[in-house]
Amino acid sequence: MNPLEGFLLKAYLDGELDNEAAEAFELLLIERPDIAELVDADSALRIGLGQTTVASATPALSPVATAPAAVIEQAGQAQRIPAVVPDARFGRRRSFLYSPALAAGVMLALGLGAGYFAGRPVAGDMQTATLAYIDKTRDISAKPVIALPDGGAVVLLAPVATIDACVPEVLLRQAGANDMRANAVPDEFGYASFVVARSALRLGEATVEVRCGSAPVSHYAITFVSATASGAGQSP
Amino acid sequence: MGGESYDGPALTEADVLRCVPGLRALLLRLTRNLETTNDLAQETVIAVILAVREGRVREPGALAAYVYQVARNKVATLSSRPSLALIEELPEASVWGERPLTPLEHFEAGELRELALAVLGELGNERDRSLITGYYIEGLSKPELMQRMMLNADQFDRVISRARGRMRERLLAKMNGQPAAMRGSAPSGHSFPKDQKAL
């Protein structure tokens, strides 16, 4: 591998290539077993370490104080609810293998409707959180409106389209804020729960994107409003 | 692809098999699932070999692009495709069994965890381990980690490259210790659909 190939490999693995460059590199990858070995090594680290937690991998590691969900990370792990963490890298990732027809089909299957605020605390002695539910069973064309509490933690229950044998990545995009990302295994109804600190959510428009690997699967818009101002905030 | 006027050396099935390591690496990166990667790699190779046999791909220079496009299509249609048909065993003389093997074909996800933790443990100091866990477990970006740990890009790259290099060495070492009898077995219990197993 020459220095240029090494440079491109690093950029590819770090998600720093644009679409065209990444596809060109992937063509090279097909032809080069020596490069494939290093891509495999990166995937192996990602898969292998993805099955563990920071605590079990490095007990002495300091907590990630900058992550909005860090305050309830322990609670999220105990409930097998993925904590949402910021991922600025995701914003630069190229769109790949995007199929508009597939995405449209998934959007129809989701049948997104208006979200509602349940105001139900999460039980247990971990932390109290508010459940915000993005309802997919109501109006198919409406943009879900999620009423948020003034503080504390929020458990966002969101529809997550899946592709067979893929653990989807869910990305929450908000204007003026870092993107947040989580891996999620949806339940039998196609929903996944995400724990996030209320302070990390901004009132206004947001977008939820679902990806399988680097391939976008679906996306939908939601609106965060204040439960106090809107008069919502209790279960319907 | 494979125009009528091409008079150069013909593509062979061996040429297709040489693409398998890169194909698998691509599929694993896209799907992040070992079983899915095994299945899709097999399906892709079958599709490409059939295309070569039927003369739809003739030029060696076009092979990688064709393999790439088939692989992309396989991944894109994952959600709508039917489950793979199961057959009792893969034919002994199958072309698939003659492919170059890659280390990850021998591993279950649980074994990868052990290997990854071993690589993590080999890293020289706490800072390097924190960087790897931040990158691979917490999903933090390179700029975030550089800022958090006060590293420059070269320092970051050195640690990540060392971890990747050691993981590659461990995978290769483990594969070389595998019994030869494993080679050519059908991955993840799935195999060619019956109408394609004559390969």
CSV table of C-alpha atoms in Angstrom, one decimal:
chain,number,residue,atom,x,y,z
A,1,MET,CA,0.0,0.0,0.0
A,2,ASN,CA,1.5,3.3,-1.0
A,3,PRO,CA,1.2,6.5,1.2
A,4,LEU,CA,-1.7,7.9,-0.8
A,5,GLU,CA,-3.6,4.7,-0.5
A,6,GLY,CA,-2.9,4.7,3.3
A,7,PHE,CA,-4.1,8.2,3.5
A,8,LEU,CA,-7.3,7.4,1.6
A,9,LEU,CA,-7.8,4.3,3.7
A,10,LYS,CA,-7.7,6.4,6.9
A,11,ALA,CA,-10.1,9.0,5.5
A,12,TYR,CA,-12.5,6.3,4.3
A,13,LEU,CA,-12.5,4.5,7.7
A,14,ASP,CA,-13.0,7.8,9.5
A,15,GLY,CA,-15.9,8.7,7.2
A,16,GLU,CA,-14.2,11.7,5.8
A,17,LEU,CA,-14.5,11.0,2.1
A,18,ASP,CA,-17.4,12.4,0.1
A,19,ASN,CA,-19.7,10.1,-1.9
A,20,GLU,CA,-17.7,10.0,-5.1
A,21,ALA,CA,-14.3,9.5,-3.4
A,22,ALA,CA,-15.7,6.8,-1.1
A,23,GLU,CA,-17.2,4.9,-4.0
A,24,ALA,CA,-13.9,5.2,-5.9
A,25,PHE,CA,-12.1,3.9,-2.9
A,26,GLU,CA,-14.5,1.0,-2.5
A,27,LEU,CA,-13.8,0.0,-6.1
A,28,LEU,CA,-10.1,-0.1,-5.2
A,29,LEU,CA,-11.1,-2.1,-2.1
A,30,ILE,CA,-12.7,-4.8,-4.2
A,31,GLU,CA,-9.4,-5.3,-6.1
A,32,ARG,CA,-7.0,-5.1,-3.2
A,33,PRO,CA,-7.0,-7.9,-0.5
A,34,ASP,CA,-4.3,-6.0,1.5
A,35,ILE,CA,-6.6,-3.0,1.9
A,36,ALA,CA,-9.5,-5.3,2.6
A,37,GLU,CA,-7.6,-6.7,5.6
A,38,LEU,CA,-7.4,-3.3,7.2
A,39,VAL,CA,-11.0,-2.5,6.5
A,40,ASP,CA,-11.9,-5.8,8.1
A,41,ALA,CA,-9.8,-5.0,11.1
A,42,ASP,CA,-11.6,-1.8,11.6
A,43,SER,CA,-15.0,-3.5,11.2
A,44,ALA,CA,-13.9,-6.2,13.7
A,45,LEU,CA,-13.0,-3.6,16.2
A,46,ARG,CA,-16.3,-1.8,15.7
A,47,ILE,CA,-18.3,-5.0,16.0
A,48,GLY,CA,-16.2,-6.5,18.8
A,49,LEU,CA,-16.1,-3.4,20.9
A,50,GLY,CA,-19.7,-2.6,20.0
A,51,GLN,CA,-20.8,-5.5,22.1
A,52,THR,CA,-19.2,-4.1,25.2
A,53,THR,CA,-19.6,-1.0,27.3
A,54,VAL,CA,-17.1,1.7,28.2
A,55,ALA,CA,-17.2,0.6,31.8
A,56,SER,CA,-16.4,-3.1,31.0
A,57,ALA,CA,-13.8,-2.2,28.5
A,58,THR,CA,-11.9,0.3,30.6
A,59,PRO,CA,-13.1,0.5,34.1
A,60,ALA,CA,-10.9,3.5,34.9
A,61,LEU,CA,-12.1,5.5,32.0
A,62,SER,CA,-13.6,8.9,32.9
A,63,PRO,CA,-17.2,9.5,32.0
A,64,VAL,CA,-18.0,11.5,28.9
A,65,ALA,CA,-19.1,14.7,30.5
A,66,THR,CA,-20.0,16.3,27.2
A,67,ALA,CA,-22.6,13.8,26.2
A,68,PRO,CA,-26.1,15.1,27.0
A,69,ALA,CA,-27.3,11.7,27.8
A,70,ALA,CA,-24.4,11.0,30.1
A,71,VAL,CA,-26.4,11.9,33.2
A,72,ILE,CA,-28.8,9.0,32.6
A,73,GLU,CA,-26.4,6.7,30.8
A,74,GLN,CA,-26.5,4.2,33.6
A,75,ALA,CA,-30.2,4.1,33.6
A,76,GLY,CA,-30.3,3.6,29.9
A,77,GLN,CA,-28.0,0.6,30.1
A,78,ALA,CA,-29.9,-0.9,32.9
A,79,GLN,CA,-33.1,-0.8,30.9
A,80,ARG,CA,-31.4,-1.8,27.6
A,81,ILE,CA,-32.4,1.6,26.3
A,82,PRO,CA,-29.8,3.1,24.0
A,83,ALA,CA,-28.5,6.4,25.2
A,84,VAL,CA,-28.3,9.1,22.6
A,85,VAL,CA,-24.9,10.6,22.2
A,86,PRO,CA,-23.8,13.5,19.9
A,87,ASP,CA,-22.0,12.4,16.8
A,88,ALA,CA,-20.7,15.3,14.8
A,89,ARG,CA,-19.0,12.7,12.4
A,90,PHE,CA,-22.4,11.5,11.3
A,91,GLY,CA,-23.2,14.9,9.8
A,92,ARG,CA,-20.4,14.5,7.4
A,93,ARG,CA,-21.1,10.9,6.4
A,94,ARG,CA,-21.9,10.4,2.8
A,95,SER,CA,-25.2,9.1,1.7
A,96,PHE,CA,-24.7,5.7,0.2
A,97,LEU,CA,-26.9,3.1,-1.4
A,98,TYR,CA,-29.8,5.5,-1.0
A,99,SER,CA,-32.9,4.2,-2.7
A,100,PRO,CA,-35.7,6.8,-2.9
A,101,ALA,CA,-38.2,4.1,-3.6
A,102,LEU,CA,-37.1,2.1,-0.6
A,103,ALA,CA,-37.2,5.2,1.6
A,104,ALA,CA,-40.6,6.1,0.3
A,105,GLY,CA,-41.9,2.6,0.9
A,106,VAL,CA,-40.5,2.6,4.4
A,107,MET,CA,-42.1,6.0,5.1
A,108,LEU,CA,-45.5,4.7,4.0
A,109,ALA,CA,-45.0,1.6,6.1
A,110,LEU,CA,-44.3,3.8,9.1
A,111,GLY,CA,-47.5,5.7,8.7
A,112,LEU,CA,-46.3,8.5,10.9
A,113,GLY,CA,-48.8,10.5,12.7
A,114,ALA,CA,-48.9,13.1,15.5
A,115,GLY,CA,-46.7,12.3,18.4
A,116,TYR,CA,-48.2,12.9,21.8
A,117,PHE,CA,-46.8,13.4,25.2
A,118,ALA,CA,-47.6,10.7,27.7
A,119,GLY,CA,-46.1,12.3,30.8
A,120,ARG,CA,-45.5,8.9,32.2
A,121,PRO,CA,-42.4,8.6,34.5
A,122,VAL,CA,-40.0,5.7,34.0
A,123,ALA,CA,-40.4,3.5,37.0
A,124,GLY,CA,-37.6,2.3,39.2
A,125,ASP,CA,-35.0,3.9,41.4
A,126,MET,CA,-32.8,5.1,38.6
A,127,GLN,CA,-34.2,8.4,37.4
A,128,THR,CA,-37.5,9.9,36.6
A,129,ALA,CA,-37.9,10.6,32.9
A,130,THR,CA,-40.7,11.7,30.7
A,131,LEU,CA,-42.0,9.5,27.9
A,132,ALA,CA,-42.4,11.2,24.6
A,133,TYR,CA,-44.1,9.0,22.0
A,134,ILE,CA,-44.0,9.5,18.3
A,135,ASP,CA,-47.3,8.0,17.2
A,136,LYS,CA,-47.2,6.1,13.9
A,137,THR,CA,-50.8,4.9,14.0
A,138,ARG,CA,-52.6,8.2,13.6
A,139,ASP,CA,-52.6,10.7,10.7
A,140,ILE,CA,-50.2,9.4,8.2
A,141,SER,CA,-49.4,12.8,6.7
A,142,ALA,CA,-49.1,14.8,9.9
A,143,LYS,CA,-45.8,15.9,11.3
A,144,PRO,CA,-45.6,14.6,14.9
A,145,VAL,CA,-45.6,17.2,17.5
A,146,ILE,CA,-43.8,16.2,20.7
A,147,ALA,CA,-44.4,18.2,23.8
A,148,LEU,CA,-41.3,18.4,26.0
A,149,PRO,CA,-41.1,19.0,29.7
A,150,ASP,CA,-39.0,21.9,31.0
A,151,GLY,CA,-36.2,19.7,32.3
A,152,GLY,CA,-35.1,16.3,33.4
A,153,ALA,CA,-34.8,13.3,31.0
A,154,VAL,CA,-36.9,12.3,28.1
A,155,VAL,CA,-37.5,8.8,26.8
A,156,LEU,CA,-38.2,9.3,23.1
A,157,LEU,CA,-40.2,6.4,21.8
A,158,ALA,CA,-39.8,6.5,18.0
A,159,PRO,CA,-40.6,4.3,15.0
A,160,VAL,CA,-37.5,2.8,13.6
A,161,ALA,CA,-37.6,1.1,10.2
A,162,THR,CA,-35.3,-1.9,10.0
A,163,ILE,CA,-33.5,-3.9,7.4
A,164,ASP,CA,-33.0,-7.5,8.0
A,165,ALA,CA,-30.0,-8.4,10.1
A,166,CYS,CA,-29.1,-4.7,10.6
A,167,VAL,CA,-28.9,-2.9,13.9
A,168,PRO,CA,-30.2,0.5,12.8
A,169,GLU,CA,-28.5,3.7,13.6
A,170,VAL,CA,-30.9,6.5,14.5
A,171,LEU,CA,-29.8,10.1,14.1
A,172,LEU,CA,-31.7,13.1,15.6
A,173,ARG,CA,-30.9,16.3,13.8
A,174,GLN,CA,-31.8,19.7,15.2
A,175,ALA,CA,-31.0,23.1,13.9
A,176,GLY,CA,-28.3,24.8,15.8
A,177,ALA,CA,-27.4,21.7,17.8
A,178,ASN,CA,-25.0,18.8,17.4
A,179,ASP,CA,-26.5,15.7,15.8
A,180,MET,CA,-27.3,12.9,18.2
A,181,ARG,CA,-26.9,9.3,17.3
A,182,ALA,CA,-27.8,5.9,18.8
A,183,ASN,CA,-27.9,2.3,17.7
A,184,ALA,CA,-31.3,0.8,18.4
A,185,VAL,CA,-33.0,-2.5,18.1
A,186,PRO,CA,-36.7,-1.9,17.6
A,187,ASP,CA,-39.3,-3.9,19.4
A,188,GLU,CA,-41.9,-6.1,17.7
A,189,PHE,CA,-43.9,-3.0,16.9
A,190,GLY,CA,-41.1,-1.3,15.2
A,191,TYR,CA,-40.3,1.2,18.0
A,192,ALA,CA,-37.2,2.0,19.8
A,193,SER,CA,-36.6,4.1,22.9
A,194,PHE,CA,-34.0,6.7,23.3
A,195,VAL,CA,-33.0,8.4,26.5
A,196,VAL,CA,-31.9,12.0,26.2
A,197,ALA,CA,-31.5,14.9,28.5
A,198,ARG,CA,-34.2,17.5,28.0
A,199,SER,CA,-31.4,20.1,27.9
A,200,ALA,CA,-30.1,18.5,24.7
A,201,LEU,CA,-33.4,19.0,22.9
A,202,ARG,CA,-34.4,22.2,21.3
A,203,LEU,CA,-37.9,23.4,20.7
A,204,GLY,CA,-38.7,23.6,17.0
A,205,GLU,CA,-38.1,21.4,14.0
A,206,ALA,CA,-36.1,18.2,14.1
A,207,THR,CA,-35.5,15.3,11.8
A,208,VAL,CA,-35.1,11.7,12.7
A,209,GLU,CA,-33.1,9.6,10.3
A,210,VAL,CA,-32.7,5.8,10.3
A,211,ARG,CA,-29.7,4.2,8.7
A,212,CYS,CA,-28.4,0.7,8.2
A,213,GLY,CA,-24.7,1.0,8.1
A,214,SER,CA,-24.1,3.9,5.9
A,215,ALA,CA,-27.3,3.4,3.9
A,216,PRO,CA,-30.2,5.8,4.8
A,217,VAL,CA,-33.4,3.8,5.3
A,218,SER,CA,-35.9,6.4,6.3
A,219,HIS,CA,-36.4,9.8,7.7
A,220,TYR,CA,-39.2,11.9,9.1
A,221,ALA,CA,-39.7,15.3,10.6
A,222,ILE,CA,-41.0,16.1,14.0
A,223,THR,CA,-41.6,19.2,16.0
A,224,PHE,CA,-40.7,19.8,19.6
A,225,VAL,CA,-42.9,22.1,21.6
A,226,SER,CA,-43.0,23.1,25.2
A,227,ALA,CA,-45.5,21.1,27.2
A,228,THR,CA,-45.9,24.0,29.5
A,229,ALA,CA,-46.6,26.5,26.8
A,230,SER,CA,-48.8,24.2,24.7
A,231,GLY,CA,-50.9,22.9,27.6
A,232,ALA,CA,-50.1,19.4,26.6
A,233,GLY,CA,-48.0,17.2,28.9
A,234,GLN,CA,-50.4,14.6,30.1
A,235,SER,CA,-51.4,11.4,28.7
A,236,PRO,CA,-54.3,11.6,26.3
B,1,MET,CA,-20.6,-4.0,-20.2
B,2,GLY,CA,-18.8,-6.8,-22.0
B,3,GLY,CA,-19.2,-5.3,-25.5
B,4,GLU,CA,-19.1,-7.6,-28.5
B,5,SER,CA,-15.9,-6.1,-29.8
B,6,TYR,CA,-13.7,-7.0,-26.8
B,7,ASP,CA,-10.9,-9.3,-27.9
B,8,GLY,CA,-8.6,-9.4,-24.8
B,9,PRO,CA,-8.1,-12.2,-22.3
B,10,ALA,CA,-11.4,-13.6,-21.1
B,11,LEU,CA,-12.5,-13.3,-17.5
B,12,THR,CA,-12.5,-16.4,-15.5
B,13,GLU,CA,-14.2,-17.5,-12.4
B,14,ALA,CA,-10.9,-17.3,-10.6
B,15,ASP,CA,-10.8,-13.6,-11.4
B,16,VAL,CA,-14.1,-13.3,-9.7
B,17,LEU,CA,-13.0,-15.2,-6.6
B,18,ARG,CA,-10.0,-12.8,-6.2
B,19,CYS,CA,-12.5,-10.1,-5.5
B,20,VAL,CA,-14.0,-11.9,-2.5
B,21,PRO,CA,-11.8,-10.4,0.3
B,22,GLY,CA,-12.5,-6.9,-0.8
B,23,LEU,CA,-16.2,-7.7,-1.4
B,24,ARG,CA,-16.5,-9.1,2.1
B,25,ALA,CA,-14.8,-6.1,3.6
B,26,LEU,CA,-17.2,-3.8,1.8
B,27,LEU,CA,-20.3,-5.8,2.8
B,28,LEU,CA,-19.2,-6.0,6.4
B,29,ARG,CA,-18.7,-2.3,6.6
B,30,LEU,CA,-22.1,-1.7,5.1
B,31,THR,CA,-24.1,-4.3,7.1
B,32,ARG,CA,-21.9,-4.6,10.2
B,33,ASN,CA,-23.2,-8.1,10.5
B,34,LEU,CA,-21.1,-11.2,9.9
B,35,GLU,CA,-23.8,-13.6,8.9
B,36,THR,CA,-25.4,-11.1,6.5
B,37,THR,CA,-21.9,-10.5,5.0
B,38,ASN,CA,-21.3,-14.2,4.5
B,39,ASP,CA,-24.7,-14.6,2.8
B,40,LEU,CA,-24.5,-11.5,0.6
B,41,ALA,CA,-20.9,-12.3,-0.4
B,42,GLN,CA,-22.0,-15.7,-1.6
B,43,GLU,CA,-25.0,-14.4,-3.5
B,44,THR,CA,-22.9,-11.6,-5.1
B,45,VAL,CA,-20.2,-14.1,-6.3
B,46,ILE,CA,-22.9,-16.4,-7.7
B,47,ALA,CA,-24.5,-13.5,-9.6
B,48,VAL,CA,-21.2,-12.3,-11.0
B,49,ILE,CA,-20.0,-15.7,-12.0
B,50,LEU,CA,-23.3,-16.3,-13.8
B,51,ALA,CA,-22.8,-13.0,-15.6
B,52,VAL,CA,-19.3,-14.0,-16.6
B,53,ARG,CA,-20.5,-17.4,-17.9
B,54,GLU,CA,-23.2,-15.7,-19.9
B,55,GLY,CA,-20.8,-13.2,-21.4
B,56,ARG,CA,-22.4,-10.2,-19.8
B,57,VAL,CA,-19.1,-9.3,-18.3
B,58,ARG,CA,-16.0,-9.9,-20.4
B,59,GLU,CA,-13.4,-7.3,-19.7
B,60,PRO,CA,-11.2,-7.7,-16.7
B,61,GLY,CA,-11.1,-4.0,-16.2
B,62,ALA,CA,-14.9,-3.9,-15.7
B,63,LEU,CA,-15.0,-6.7,-13.2
B,64,ALA,CA,-14.5,-4.7,-10.0
B,65,ALA,CA,-17.2,-2.2,-10.9
B,66,TYR,CA,-19.6,-5.0,-11.7
B,67,VAL,CA,-18.9,-6.8,-8.4
B,68,TYR,CA,-19.3,-3.5,-6.6
B,69,GLN,CA,-22.6,-2.7,-8.3
B,70,VAL,CA,-24.0,-6.2,-7.6
B,71,ALA,CA,-23.0,-5.9,-4.0
B,72,ARG,CA,-24.6,-2.5,-3.6
B,73,ASN,CA,-27.8,-3.9,-5.1
B,74,LYS,CA,-27.8,-6.8,-2.8
B,75,VAL,CA,-27.5,-4.6,0.3
B,76,ALA,CA,-30.1,-2.1,-1.0
B,77,THR,CA,-32.6,-4.9,-1.5
B,78,LEU,CA,-32.0,-6.6,1.9
B,79,SER,CA,-35.3,-5.5,3.3
B,80,SER,CA,-37.4,-6.9,0.5
B,81,ARG,CA,-35.7,-10.1,-0.4
B,82,PRO,CA,-37.0,-13.4,0.7
B,83,SER,CA,-35.1,-15.6,3.1
B,84,LEU,CA,-32.4,-17.7,1.7
B,85,ALA,CA,-33.3,-21.2,0.8
B,86,LEU,CA,-31.6,-23.8,2.9
B,87,ILE,CA,-30.1,-26.9,1.3
B,88,GLU,CA,-28.4,-29.7,3.1
B,89,GLU,CA,-24.8,-29.0,2.0
B,90,LEU,CA,-22.8,-27.1,-0.4
B,91,PRO,CA,-21.5,-29.1,-3.3
B,92,GLU,CA,-17.9,-30.1,-2.6
B,93,ALA,CA,-16.7,-29.0,-5.9
B,94,SER,CA,-18.3,-25.6,-5.6
B,95,VAL,CA,-16.5,-22.6,-7.0
B,96,TRP,CA,-17.4,-20.9,-3.8
B,97,GLY,CA,-15.3,-23.3,-1.8
B,98,GLU,CA,-12.2,-22.3,-3.8
B,99,ARG,CA,-12.4,-18.6,-2.9
B,100,PRO,CA,-9.6,-16.9,-1.0
B,101,LEU,CA,-10.5,-16.9,2.7
B,102,THR,CA,-10.5,-13.9,4.9
B,103,PRO,CA,-10.0,-14.0,8.6
B,104,LEU,CA,-13.4,-12.8,9.6
B,105,GLU,CA,-15.1,-15.8,7.9
B,106,HIS,CA,-14.0,-17.9,10.9
B,107,PHE,CA,-15.4,-15.7,13.6
B,108,GLU,CA,-18.5,-15.4,15.6
B,109,ALA,CA,-19.4,-12.0,16.9
B,110,GLY,CA,-18.6,-13.1,20.5
B,111,GLU,CA,-15.1,-14.1,19.5
B,112,LEU,CA,-14.6,-10.7,17.9
B,113,ARG,CA,-15.4,-9.2,21.2
B,114,GLU,CA,-12.6,-11.2,22.9
B,115,LEU,CA,-10.1,-10.2,20.2
B,116,ALA,CA,-11.1,-6.6,20.3
B,117,LEU,CA,-10.7,-6.4,24.1
B,118,ALA,CA,-7.4,-8.2,23.8
B,119,VAL,CA,-6.2,-5.5,21.3
B,120,LEU,CA,-7.5,-2.8,23.7
B,121,GLY,CA,-5.5,-4.4,26.5
B,122,GLU,CA,-2.4,-4.4,24.4
B,123,LEU,CA,-2.4,-0.7,24.0
B,124,GLY,CA,0.3,1.0,25.9
B,125,ASN,CA,-1.4,3.5,28.1
B,126,GLU,CA,-4.7,4.6,29.5
B,127,ARG,CA,-5.0,7.5,27.0
B,128,ASP,CA,-4.8,5.2,24.0
B,129,ARG,CA,-7.4,2.9,25.5
B,130,SER,CA,-9.6,5.9,26.2
B,131,LEU,CA,-9.2,7.0,22.6
B,132,ILE,CA,-10.2,3.6,21.2
B,133,THR,CA,-13.2,3.2,23.5
B,134,GLY,CA,-14.3,6.7,22.7
B,135,TYR,CA,-14.0,6.0,19.0
B,136,TYR,CA,-15.4,2.5,18.7
B,137,ILE,CA,-17.7,2.3,21.7
B,138,GLU,CA,-19.0,5.8,22.3
B,139,GLY,CA,-19.0,6.7,18.6
B,140,LEU,CA,-17.3,10.0,19.2
B,141,SER,CA,-15.8,11.6,16.1
B,142,LYS,CA,-12.1,12.2,15.4
B,143,PRO,CA,-12.4,16.0,16.1
B,144,GLU,CA,-14.3,15.4,19.3
B,145,LEU,CA,-11.7,13.0,20.6
B,146,MET,CA,-8.8,15.2,19.5
B,147,GLN,CA,-10.3,18.1,21.4
B,148,ARG,CA,-11.3,16.0,24.5
B,149,MET,CA,-7.9,14.4,24.8
B,150,MET,CA,-5.9,17.3,23.5
B,151,LEU,CA,-4.3,15.3,20.7
B,152,ASN,CA,-3.3,16.4,17.2
B,153,ALA,CA,-4.3,14.5,14.1
B,154,ASP,CA,-1.1,12.6,13.8
B,155,GLN,CA,-1.3,11.3,17.4
B,156,PHE,CA,-4.9,10.3,16.8
B,157,ASP,CA,-4.1,8.4,13.6
B,158,ARG,CA,-1.1,6.7,15.2
B,159,VAL,CA,-3.2,5.2,18.0
B,160,ILE,CA,-6.1,4.2,15.7
B,161,SER,CA,-3.7,2.7,13.1
B,162,ARG,CA,-1.9,0.7,15.7
B,163,ALA,CA,-5.2,-0.7,17.0
B,164,ARG,CA,-6.3,-1.6,13.5
B,165,GLY,CA,-2.9,-3.2,12.7
B,166,ARG,CA,-3.0,-5.3,15.8
B,167,MET,CA,-6.5,-6.4,15.1
B,168,ARG,CA,-5.5,-7.5,11.6
B,169,GLU,CA,-2.5,-9.4,13.0
B,170,ARG,CA,-4.7,-11.2,15.6
B,171,LEU,CA,-7.3,-12.0,13.0
B,172,LEU,CA,-4.7,-13.4,10.6
B,173,ALA,CA,-3.0,-15.4,13.4
B,174,LYS,CA,-6.3,-16.8,14.6
B,175,MET,CA,-7.3,-17.8,11.0
B,176,ASN,CA,-4.0,-19.5,10.4
B,177,GLY,CA,-4.6,-21.6,13.5
B,178,GLN,CA,-8.0,-22.8,12.2
B,179,PRO,CA,-8.2,-26.3,11.0
B,180,ALA,CA,-8.2,-26.6,7.2
B,181,ALA,CA,-11.3,-28.6,7.3
B,182,MET,CA,-13.3,-25.5,7.9
B,183,ARG,CA,-12.5,-24.0,4.6
B,184,GLY,CA,-15.2,-24.1,2.1
B,185,SER,CA,-18.0,-24.7,4.5
B,186,ALA,CA,-21.2,-22.9,4.0
B,187,PRO,CA,-21.3,-19.7,6.0
B,188,SER,CA,-23.9,-19.3,8.7
B,189,GLY,CA,-25.8,-22.4,7.7
B,190,HIS,CA,-27.1,-20.7,4.5
B,191,SER,CA,-26.2,-21.8,1.1
B,192,PHE,CA,-27.0,-21.4,-2.5
B,193,PRO,CA,-30.6,-21.6,-3.5
B,194,LYS,CA,-31.2,-24.9,-5.2
B,195,ASP,CA,-31.5,-23.5,-8.7
B,196,GLN,CA,-28.0,-22.0,-8.4
B,197,LYS,CA,-26.0,-24.7,-6.7
B,198,ALA,CA,-24.5,-26.1,-9.9
B,199,LEU,CA,-21.7,-23.6,-9.7
